[in-house]
Coordinates of C-alpha atoms and ligand atoms in Angstrom, one line a residue:
M283 CA 52.6 -30.9 -20.5
K284 CA 50.1 -33.5 -19.3
E285 CA 47.7 -32.6 -22.1
K286 CA 50.3 -33.7 -24.6
T287 CA 50.0 -37.3 -23.4
T288 CA 46.5 -37.4 -24.9
Q289 CA 48.1 -37.1 -28.4
T290 CA 50.4 -39.7 -30.1
L291 CA 54.1 -39.0 -30.6
G292 CA 53.4 -38.9 -34.3
A293 CA 50.8 -36.2 -33.9
L294 CA 53.2 -34.3 -31.7
G295 CA 55.9 -34.5 -34.4
V296 CA 58.3 -36.5 -32.2
R297 CA 60.5 -38.6 -34.4
S298 CA 63.5 -39.4 -32.2
A299 CA 64.6 -40.2 -28.6
E300 CA 66.2 -36.8 -28.4
Q301 CA 62.9 -35.1 -29.2
L302 CA 61.2 -37.3 -26.6
A303 CA 63.6 -36.3 -23.8
P304 CA 62.4 -32.7 -23.2
L305 CA 58.8 -34.0 -23.1
I306 CA 59.7 -36.5 -20.4
A307 CA 61.7 -33.8 -18.5
G308 CA 58.7 -31.5 -18.6
L309 CA 56.5 -34.2 -17.3
R310 CA 58.8 -34.9 -14.4
E311 CA 58.8 -31.2 -13.4
E312 CA 55.1 -31.1 -13.6
F313 CA 54.9 -34.2 -11.4
E314 CA 57.2 -32.5 -8.8
R315 CA 54.9 -29.6 -8.7
D316 CA 51.8 -31.8 -8.4
T317 CA 53.4 -33.6 -5.5
T318 CA 52.9 -30.5 -3.3
T319 CA 49.1 -30.6 -3.8
A320 CA 48.8 -33.9 -1.9
R321 CA 48.4 -32.5 1.6
D322 CA 45.7 -34.9 3.1
D323 CA 43.9 -38.1 2.3
V324 CA 41.5 -36.6 -0.2
S325 CA 44.0 -34.4 -2.2
W326 CA 46.5 -37.3 -2.1
K327 CA 44.0 -39.6 -3.8
A328 CA 43.3 -37.1 -6.5
F329 CA 47.0 -36.7 -7.1
R330 CA 47.5 -40.4 -7.3
D331 CA 44.6 -40.9 -9.7
A332 CA 45.8 -38.1 -11.9
W333 CA 49.1 -39.9 -12.4
L334 CA 48.4 -43.6 -11.9
G335 CA 44.7 -43.9 -12.7
R336 CA 44.1 -47.0 -14.9
K337 CA 42.0 -45.1 -17.4
S338 CA 42.7 -41.4 -17.2
G339 CA 46.1 -41.3 -15.4
V340 CA 49.0 -39.7 -17.1
L341 CA 51.1 -42.9 -17.1
A342 CA 48.1 -44.8 -18.7
A343 CA 47.9 -42.1 -21.4
I344 CA 51.7 -42.4 -22.1
T345 CA 51.4 -46.1 -22.4
E346 CA 48.5 -45.8 -24.8
N347 CA 49.5 -42.8 -26.9
W348 CA 53.2 -42.7 -26.8
L349 CA 54.4 -46.3 -26.2
K350 CA 51.9 -48.5 -28.0
A351 CA 51.5 -46.0 -30.9
A352 CA 55.2 -45.3 -31.3
P353 CA 55.9 -44.8 -35.0
T354 CA 59.4 -46.5 -34.9
P355 CA 60.9 -49.3 -32.9
D356 CA 63.7 -46.9 -31.7
L357 CA 61.2 -44.5 -30.4
K358 CA 59.1 -47.3 -28.9
R359 CA 62.2 -48.4 -26.9
A360 CA 63.0 -44.9 -25.8
A361 CA 59.4 -44.3 -24.8
G362 CA 59.3 -47.6 -22.9
Q363 CA 62.5 -46.8 -21.0
A364 CA 61.4 -43.3 -20.2
L365 CA 58.0 -44.6 -19.1
N366 CA 59.6 -47.2 -16.8
E367 CA 61.8 -44.5 -15.1
L368 CA 58.9 -42.1 -14.8
R369 CA 56.7 -44.8 -13.3
A370 CA 59.4 -45.7 -10.7
Q371 CA 59.7 -42.0 -9.8
V372 CA 56.0 -41.5 -9.6
E373 CA 55.2 -44.6 -7.6
A374 CA 58.0 -43.9 -5.1
A375 CA 57.0 -40.3 -4.7
I376 CA 53.3 -41.1 -4.3
E377 CA 54.1 -43.7 -1.6
E378 CA 56.4 -41.3 0.1
R379 CA 53.6 -38.7 0.2
R380 CA 51.2 -41.2 1.6
R381 CA 53.5 -42.0 4.5
A382 CA 54.2 -38.4 5.2
I383 CA 50.4 -37.6 5.3
E384 CA 49.8 -40.5 7.6
A385 CA 52.6 -39.5 9.9
G386 CA 51.3 -35.9 9.9
A387 CA 47.8 -37.1 10.8
E388 CA 49.3 -39.1 13.7
E389 CA 51.3 -36.2 14.9
A390 CA 48.2 -33.9 14.7
S391 CA 46.1 -36.4 16.7
L392 CA 48.9 -36.8 19.2
A393 CA 49.1 -33.1 19.5
S394 CA 45.4 -32.8 20.1
E395 CA 45.3 -35.6 22.6
R396 CA 48.3 -34.5 24.5
V397 CA 48.0 -34.3 28.3
D398 CA 50.1 -31.6 29.7
L399 CA 51.6 -33.2 32.7
T400 CA 53.5 -30.0 33.6
L401 CA 50.3 -28.3 34.8
P402 CA 50.3 -27.8 38.5
G403 CA 48.0 -30.2 40.4
V404 CA 45.0 -29.2 42.5
M405 CA 46.4 -28.1 45.9
R406 CA 44.6 -29.7 48.8
P407 CA 45.8 -28.0 52.0
V408 CA 46.6 -30.5 54.7
G409 CA 45.1 -29.6 58.1
S410 CA 46.8 -30.0 61.4
R411 CA 45.6 -30.7 64.9
H412 CA 44.8 -27.7 67.0
P413 CA 47.5 -27.2 69.7
I414 CA 44.8 -27.6 72.4
R415 CA 43.8 -30.9 70.8
Q416 CA 47.4 -32.0 70.7
T417 CA 47.8 -31.2 74.5
F418 CA 44.6 -33.2 75.2
D419 CA 46.1 -36.1 73.2
D420 CA 49.5 -35.9 74.9
I421 CA 47.9 -35.8 78.4
E422 CA 45.5 -38.6 77.6
R423 CA 48.4 -40.8 76.4
I424 CA 50.4 -40.2 79.6
F425 CA 47.5 -41.1 81.9
L426 CA 46.3 -44.0 79.7
S427 CA 49.8 -45.5 80.1
M428 CA 49.2 -45.4 83.9
G429 CA 45.9 -47.3 83.5
Y430 CA 43.5 -44.4 83.6
Q431 CA 40.3 -44.4 81.6
V432 CA 39.1 -41.4 79.5
V433 CA 35.5 -40.4 80.1
S434 CA 33.5 -37.3 79.1
G435 CA 30.3 -35.7 80.3
P436 CA 27.8 -32.9 79.8
E437 CA 28.8 -29.2 79.4
I438 CA 25.3 -28.2 80.6
E439 CA 25.1 -29.1 84.2
T440 CA 22.9 -28.8 87.3
P441 CA 24.0 -26.8 90.3
Y442 CA 24.0 -30.1 92.2
Y443 CA 26.8 -31.7 90.1
N444 CA 28.7 -28.5 89.5
F445 CA 28.6 -27.3 93.1
E446 CA 26.6 -29.1 95.9
A447 CA 27.9 -32.6 95.5
L448 CA 31.4 -31.2 95.3
N449 CA 30.8 -29.8 98.8
I450 CA 30.2 -26.2 97.6
P451 CA 26.9 -25.3 99.2
E452 CA 24.9 -22.3 98.0
H453 CA 26.2 -19.0 99.2
H454 CA 29.6 -20.6 99.8
P455 CA 32.4 -18.1 98.9
A456 CA 34.1 -20.7 96.7
R457 CA 31.3 -20.1 94.2
D458 CA 32.5 -16.5 93.7
N459 CA 35.3 -17.3 91.3
M460 CA 33.2 -19.7 89.4
D461 CA 30.5 -17.3 88.3
T462 CA 29.0 -18.8 85.1
F463 CA 26.3 -18.8 82.5
Y464 CA 22.8 -19.9 83.4
M465 CA 20.3 -21.3 80.9
E466 CA 16.9 -19.7 80.5
T467 CA 14.6 -22.4 81.8
P468 CA 10.8 -22.5 82.0
P469 CA 9.4 -21.5 85.4
G470 CA 9.6 -24.4 87.8
A471 CA 12.2 -26.3 85.8
E472 CA 15.5 -27.2 87.4
T473 CA 18.3 -24.6 87.0
R474 CA 20.9 -25.4 84.3
L475 CA 24.3 -23.9 83.9
L476 CA 27.4 -24.2 81.9
R477 CA 29.9 -26.2 84.0
T478 CA 32.6 -24.1 85.5
H479 CA 35.0 -27.1 85.8
T480 CA 35.2 -30.8 84.8
S481 CA 34.9 -31.8 88.5
P482 CA 31.1 -32.6 88.2
M483 CA 32.3 -35.8 86.3
Q484 CA 34.0 -36.9 89.6
I485 CA 30.5 -37.2 91.0
R486 CA 28.8 -38.6 87.9
T487 CA 31.5 -41.3 87.6
M488 CA 31.4 -42.3 91.3
E489 CA 27.6 -42.5 91.2
K490 CA 27.8 -45.0 88.4
Q491 CA 31.0 -46.9 89.2
K492 CA 32.2 -48.8 92.2
P493 CA 35.8 -48.2 93.4
P494 CA 38.5 -48.5 92.3
V495 CA 38.2 -45.5 90.0
R496 CA 41.0 -44.1 87.8
I497 CA 39.6 -41.6 85.3
I498 CA 40.6 -38.5 83.4
V499 CA 38.0 -36.2 81.9
P500 CA 39.0 -33.9 79.1
G501 CA 36.5 -31.2 78.2
K502 CA 35.3 -27.6 77.8
V503 CA 34.4 -25.5 80.8
Y504 CA 32.9 -22.0 81.1
R505 CA 33.2 -19.0 83.4
R506 CA 31.9 -15.5 83.2
D507 CA 35.4 -14.1 82.6
N508 CA 36.3 -11.2 80.4
P509 CA 38.7 -12.2 77.7
D510 CA 42.4 -11.2 78.0
A511 CA 45.8 -12.8 77.6
T512 CA 45.1 -15.4 80.3
H513 CA 41.2 -15.6 80.5
S514 CA 38.4 -16.7 78.2
F515 CA 34.8 -17.4 78.9
A516 CA 35.4 -20.9 77.5
F517 CA 38.5 -22.9 78.2
H518 CA 39.7 -26.5 78.6
Q519 CA 40.4 -28.8 81.5
I520 CA 41.3 -32.3 82.2
E521 CA 40.0 -33.6 85.4
G522 CA 41.7 -36.5 87.1
L523 CA 40.3 -38.8 89.8
A524 CA 41.7 -41.9 91.5
V525 CA 39.9 -43.7 94.3
D526 CA 40.9 -46.9 95.9
V527 CA 41.4 -48.6 99.3
D528 CA 45.1 -47.8 99.8
L529 CA 45.9 -44.6 97.9
T530 CA 48.2 -42.2 99.8
F531 CA 49.5 -38.7 99.4
C532 CA 52.7 -40.3 98.1
D533 CA 50.9 -42.1 95.3
F534 CA 49.3 -38.7 94.5
A535 CA 52.5 -36.7 94.5
G536 CA 54.3 -39.5 92.6
T537 CA 51.6 -39.6 89.9
I538 CA 51.7 -35.8 89.4
D539 CA 55.5 -35.7 89.4
Y540 CA 55.5 -38.5 86.7
F541 CA 53.0 -36.6 84.6
I542 CA 55.0 -33.3 84.8
R543 CA 58.2 -35.0 83.8
Q544 CA 56.4 -36.8 80.9
F545 CA 54.7 -33.7 79.7
F546 CA 57.5 -31.1 80.1
G547 CA 60.6 -33.3 79.9
P548 CA 62.5 -35.6 82.2
G549 CA 64.5 -32.7 83.8
T550 CA 61.4 -30.9 85.1
K551 CA 60.9 -31.0 88.9
S552 CA 57.5 -30.6 90.7
R553 CA 56.5 -29.2 94.0
F554 CA 53.2 -28.6 95.8
R555 CA 52.0 -25.8 98.0
P556 CA 48.9 -25.7 100.3
S557 CA 45.7 -24.4 98.7
Y558 CA 42.0 -24.7 99.2
F559 CA 39.2 -26.5 97.3
P560 CA 36.0 -27.6 99.1
F561 CA 36.1 -31.0 97.4
T562 CA 39.7 -31.9 98.4
E563 CA 41.4 -32.1 101.8
P564 CA 44.2 -31.3 102.0
S565 CA 44.3 -29.2 98.8
V566 CA 47.4 -28.2 97.0
E567 CA 48.6 -26.3 94.0
F568 CA 51.3 -28.1 91.9
D569 CA 54.2 -26.1 90.4
A570 CA 56.8 -27.2 87.9
S571 CA 60.3 -26.0 87.8
C572 CA 60.4 -23.2 85.3
I573 CA 60.9 -24.7 81.8
F574 CA 62.1 -21.4 80.4
C575 CA 65.1 -20.8 82.8
G576 CA 65.6 -24.4 83.9
G577 CA 64.4 -23.5 87.4
S578 CA 67.2 -21.0 88.1
G579 CA 65.1 -17.9 87.9
V580 CA 67.8 -16.3 85.6
T581 CA 67.9 -16.3 81.8
G582 CA 71.0 -17.2 79.8
A583 CA 71.7 -13.5 79.4
G584 CA 71.8 -13.1 83.2
L585 CA 68.4 -11.4 83.4
T586 CA 65.5 -12.3 85.8
C587 CA 63.3 -14.9 84.0
S588 CA 60.1 -13.1 83.0
K589 CA 58.1 -16.3 82.9
C590 CA 58.6 -17.3 86.6
K591 CA 59.5 -13.8 87.7
G592 CA 62.7 -15.1 89.1
S593 CA 61.2 -17.7 91.4
G594 CA 62.3 -20.7 89.3
W595 CA 58.8 -22.2 89.6
I596 CA 55.6 -22.0 87.5
E597 CA 52.2 -22.5 88.9
L598 CA 50.4 -25.4 87.2
F599 CA 47.1 -26.5 88.6
G600 CA 45.0 -27.3 91.6
A601 CA 44.6 -30.8 93.2
G602 CA 44.2 -32.6 96.4
M603 CA 43.1 -35.7 98.3
V604 CA 39.4 -36.3 97.8
N605 CA 37.5 -34.7 100.7
P606 CA 35.6 -37.5 102.6
A607 CA 32.5 -35.2 102.5
V608 CA 32.3 -35.9 98.7
Y609 CA 32.1 -39.7 99.3
H610 CA 28.9 -39.2 101.2
F611 CA 27.2 -37.6 98.2
V612 CA 28.0 -40.7 96.0
K613 CA 27.5 -43.3 98.8
Y614 CA 31.1 -44.4 98.9
D615 CA 32.5 -45.7 102.2
A616 CA 34.6 -42.7 103.4
A617 CA 36.1 -44.8 106.2
K618 CA 37.6 -47.3 103.8
L619 CA 38.5 -45.2 100.7
N620 CA 41.2 -42.8 99.8
G621 CA 41.7 -40.9 96.6
F622 CA 43.1 -37.9 94.9
A623 CA 41.9 -35.5 92.2
F624 CA 43.4 -32.8 90.0
G625 CA 42.2 -30.3 87.5
L626 CA 44.6 -29.5 84.7
G627 CA 44.2 -26.3 82.8
V628 CA 44.8 -27.4 79.2
D629 CA 45.1 -23.9 77.8
R630 CA 47.7 -22.9 80.4
L631 CA 49.7 -26.1 79.9
T632 CA 49.7 -25.6 76.1
M633 CA 50.8 -21.9 76.5
L634 CA 53.7 -23.0 78.8
K635 CA 54.8 -25.9 76.6
Y636 CA 54.9 -23.9 73.4
G637 CA 55.8 -20.5 74.8
I638 CA 52.5 -18.8 73.8
D639 CA 51.8 -15.6 75.7
D640 CA 48.2 -14.9 74.6
M641 CA 45.4 -17.3 75.2
Q642 CA 43.2 -15.6 72.6
V643 CA 45.1 -17.1 69.7
F644 CA 43.7 -20.5 70.5
F645 CA 40.2 -19.2 69.5
Q646 CA 41.0 -16.9 66.6
N647 CA 41.6 -19.7 64.1
D648 CA 44.3 -17.8 62.3
V649 CA 45.9 -20.4 60.0
R650 CA 49.3 -18.7 60.3
F651 CA 49.2 -19.6 64.0
L652 CA 47.6 -23.1 63.6
R653 CA 50.1 -24.1 60.8
Q654 CA 52.9 -24.0 63.3
F655 CA 51.5 -27.0 65.1
S656 CA 51.3 -29.5 62.2
Ligands
LIG930 N1 38.0 -27.9 89.7 C1 39.0 -27.1 90.1 C2 39.1 -25.8 89.3 O1 38.6 -25.8 88.2 C3 40.4 -27.7 90.0 C4 40.5 -29.0 90.9 C5 40.2 -30.2 90.4 C6 41.0 -28.9 92.2 C7 40.3 -31.3 91.2 C8 41.2 -30.0 93.0 C9 40.8 -31.2 92.4 O2 39.5 -24.8 89.8

């Protein structure tokens, strides 16, 4: 139908408004069809120019060939009216397409730029403190609150600090249960060993520091033990040492009792039994009332408590009043000073506190175990 607009109405044989009407209707249909070709910027421009172009557009051709060249005034009026209506339809539809294409482009760019916030994030597992570390921290906090200082020292020691200065001479039977690992040293060099306890730090501290002394020493210690549920070749201790002019056994027992109640809970009782260490005199073993059966020796079900074997007490650690013989090694005045010392087994205390029955789990680094202590 578009081609017909290149001819005049006269040439087309159109004489009346009635004859013009089907031509206009055909053009409208064609225009509707054309509309669908305008899909993007480029095709829309071609579509617009085909209909509205100043020189070659369909509407320009109608103006030129049908309107201006109308053979009669009646036909001219009819052509003018039809042209106006067509123009209104064409302009509105072309504008409508433009908007639709623009909106579509926006939608497409939005779609391509979309950030999918529903994707799961990158999981960063949160670690937790090792139960041994937590016990170290708990014990340190309790003694810091009593005015103790935290110090640390070497794990590779000399026999002097690990044994002799602690009043354990060579060939003394007390060395038997402290068999340890010796370094390979060049001939003639001083013997080095892995410390069997944190007690060497008693000596190193007193050598450097004048009394009064109140220290705790958290650290790793080593013994030539075969691993089982309660033994390991490496384990953890916290040494304690208090030396002053007027310390008594009462201060000692009171300090330990306070610690035990702070660590296990206010209802826990403490007691001590005689023991032996060359560097303390008298020496004791401290026990706590059994935290599993409440000290009764019997479980809720009426059975003998397996943890304390019915005794109601659990062995905790060795301790004692500092043996005056030790003061001589560090040139302290044994006649004026009193003190007490203790050696807490951190692994054992942790096992008791959390009800763990195999020490090896501390060293296996199984996250299923470690996660329970976050
Ligand atoms: N060092 C001793 C041990 O490891 C424990 C202890 C420390 C005993 C301090 C008395 C005083 O067995």
